[in-house]
Protein backbone atom coordinates (compact mmCIF):
# COMPACT_ATOMS: atom_id res chain seq x y z
CA MET A 1 -70.12 153.63 75.29
CA ASP A 2 -69.16 150.16 73.08
CA ILE A 3 -65.84 150.00 75.01
CA ALA A 4 -67.42 150.23 78.30
CA GLY A 5 -70.00 147.67 77.24
CA TYR A 6 -67.47 145.10 75.95
CA SER A 7 -65.15 145.70 79.12
CA ALA A 8 -68.39 145.10 81.27
CA SER A 9 -68.91 141.79 79.29
CA ILE A 10 -65.45 140.72 79.99
CA PHE A 11 -65.99 141.26 83.74
CA ILE A 12 -69.46 139.61 83.18
CA GLY A 13 -67.59 136.37 82.12
CA ILE A 14 -64.78 136.42 84.42
CA SER A 15 -67.44 136.79 87.14
CA LEU A 16 -69.61 134.02 85.92
CA GLY A 17 -66.25 131.76 85.58
CA LEU A 18 -65.79 132.37 89.30
CA ILE A 19 -68.70 132.04 91.08
CA GLY A 20 -70.80 130.17 88.53
CA GLY A 21 -74.06 132.19 88.48
CA GLY A 22 -75.82 135.52 87.98
CA GLY A 23 -75.53 136.06 84.39
CA SER A 24 -78.78 137.41 83.52
CA ILE A 25 -78.90 140.14 86.56
CA LEU A 26 -75.53 141.40 84.91
CA THR A 27 -75.97 140.91 81.22
CA VAL A 28 -79.44 142.66 80.72
CA PRO A 29 -78.09 145.98 82.39
CA VAL A 30 -75.09 145.81 80.53
CA LEU A 31 -76.97 145.43 77.14
CA VAL A 32 -79.61 147.85 78.28
CA TYR A 33 -77.74 150.90 79.34
CA LEU A 34 -74.20 150.36 77.89
CA PHE A 35 -75.24 148.84 74.06
CA SER A 36 -78.32 150.83 74.15
CA LEU A 37 -80.53 147.79 73.43
CA ASP A 38 -84.73 147.78 74.05
CA ALA A 39 -84.94 146.03 77.44
CA VAL A 40 -87.33 143.41 76.05
CA LEU A 41 -84.89 142.37 73.36
CA ALA A 42 -82.27 142.58 75.90
CA THR A 43 -83.90 139.48 77.94
CA ALA A 44 -84.04 137.79 74.95
CA TYR A 45 -80.15 137.92 73.94
CA SER A 46 -79.36 137.48 77.71
CA LEU A 47 -81.25 134.32 77.64
CA PHE A 48 -79.11 133.11 74.17
CA ILE A 49 -75.89 134.71 76.03
CA VAL A 50 -76.07 132.89 79.37
CA GLY A 51 -77.80 129.33 77.87
CA SER A 52 -75.08 129.31 75.63
CA THR A 53 -72.10 129.97 77.78
CA SER A 54 -73.77 127.61 80.37
CA VAL A 55 -73.88 124.89 77.50
CA VAL A 56 -70.45 125.50 76.89
CA GLY A 57 -69.13 125.39 80.52
CA SER A 58 -71.42 122.16 81.23
CA PHE A 59 -69.46 119.89 78.73
CA SER A 60 -66.44 119.43 80.84
CA TYR A 61 -68.71 118.18 83.77
CA PHE A 62 -70.97 116.22 81.56
CA LYS A 63 -67.92 114.32 80.39
CA LYS A 64 -66.77 113.69 84.04
CA GLY A 65 -70.06 111.95 84.86
CA LEU A 66 -70.87 114.82 87.05
CA VAL A 67 -74.65 116.26 85.07
CA SER A 68 -77.86 114.54 86.16
CA ILE A 69 -79.75 114.24 83.00
CA LYS A 70 -83.01 113.81 85.15
CA THR A 71 -82.45 116.70 87.47
CA ALA A 72 -81.73 119.07 84.29
CA LEU A 73 -84.91 117.89 82.75
CA VAL A 74 -87.13 118.33 85.77
CA PHE A 75 -85.51 121.96 86.08
CA GLY A 76 -84.94 122.45 82.37
CA ILE A 77 -88.25 121.57 80.76
CA PRO A 78 -90.43 123.93 83.30
CA SER A 79 -88.02 126.86 82.49
CA ILE A 80 -88.32 126.64 78.79
CA ALA A 81 -91.89 126.42 79.14
CA SER A 82 -92.17 129.23 81.29
CA ILE A 83 -89.89 131.65 79.22
CA PHE A 84 -92.02 130.46 76.30
CA LEU A 85 -95.15 130.99 77.39
CA THR A 86 -93.83 134.27 79.14
CA ARG A 87 -92.24 135.93 75.88
CA GLU A 88 -95.29 134.40 73.74
CA TYR A 89 -98.10 135.77 76.11
CA VAL A 90 -97.25 137.67 79.00
CA LEU A 91 -94.81 140.43 77.61
CA PRO A 92 -96.81 141.43 74.16
CA ALA A 93 -99.84 141.99 76.72
CA ILE A 94 -98.12 144.91 78.91
CA PRO A 95 -98.66 148.03 77.09
CA GLN A 96 -96.09 150.31 75.84
CA GLU A 97 -96.95 153.11 78.38
CA VAL A 98 -98.08 151.04 81.79
CA PHE A 99 -99.35 153.83 83.67
CA THR A 100 -98.81 157.48 84.45
CA ILE A 101 -98.44 159.65 87.28
CA GLY A 102 -98.57 163.47 86.74
CA ASN A 103 -95.91 164.16 83.86
CA TYR A 104 -94.34 160.88 84.32
CA THR A 105 -94.98 157.82 82.26
CA ILE A 106 -93.92 154.31 83.33
CA THR A 107 -93.14 152.67 80.16
CA LYS A 108 -92.68 148.85 79.41
CA ASN A 109 -89.09 149.35 79.27
CA MET A 110 -88.77 151.12 82.40
CA LEU A 111 -91.27 148.43 84.29
CA LEU A 112 -88.77 145.93 83.36
CA MET A 113 -85.55 147.14 84.60
CA LEU A 114 -87.37 148.25 87.88
CA LEU A 115 -88.19 144.32 87.83
CA PHE A 116 -84.62 143.63 87.48
CA ALA A 117 -83.37 146.21 90.16
CA ILE A 118 -85.73 144.87 92.70
CA LEU A 119 -84.72 141.05 91.79
CA MET A 120 -81.08 142.25 92.30
CA ILE A 121 -81.81 143.94 95.73
CA ALA A 122 -83.60 140.57 96.92
CA ALA A 123 -81.24 138.52 95.64
CA SER A 124 -78.17 140.55 97.40
CA TYR A 125 -80.15 141.16 100.68
CA SER A 126 -80.45 137.04 100.67
CA MET A 127 -76.79 136.43 99.94
CA ILE A 128 -75.77 138.77 102.54
CA LYS A 129 -78.22 137.49 105.07
CA LYS A 130 -76.76 133.95 104.75
CA ILE A 131 -73.28 135.46 104.93
CA GLN A 132 -74.04 137.11 108.32
CA LYS A 133 -75.77 133.59 109.83
CA GLY A 134 -72.53 131.92 108.73
CA ARG A 135 -70.32 134.35 111.16
């Protein structure tokens, strides 16, 4: 499974380089399903992976004067604060077994992956809708 995970990681890197976004949406499922990591840990690794590649990729734009520090701070500070608060207070408050329906138990990991799936569907629908409006 590691070979599939590393191959998927290469394709994620290529797609990030070509379209410039969507890193965590692609990285978390690869870490969970191909590298068998816990979903909560995979989200933390995803933040590190996507954040570090973004920093490296932004250097050339910064040198060219194409990075607005003010805009980066306006978006960056609230993002970092919300990530910290979510990881410090919200995630620990979610029980390992969220709820049970009959013999089926929804766990914390399943809930996180379900939320990622819903986010992916919403993002893809939004992109498809924009493409169809442009025709």
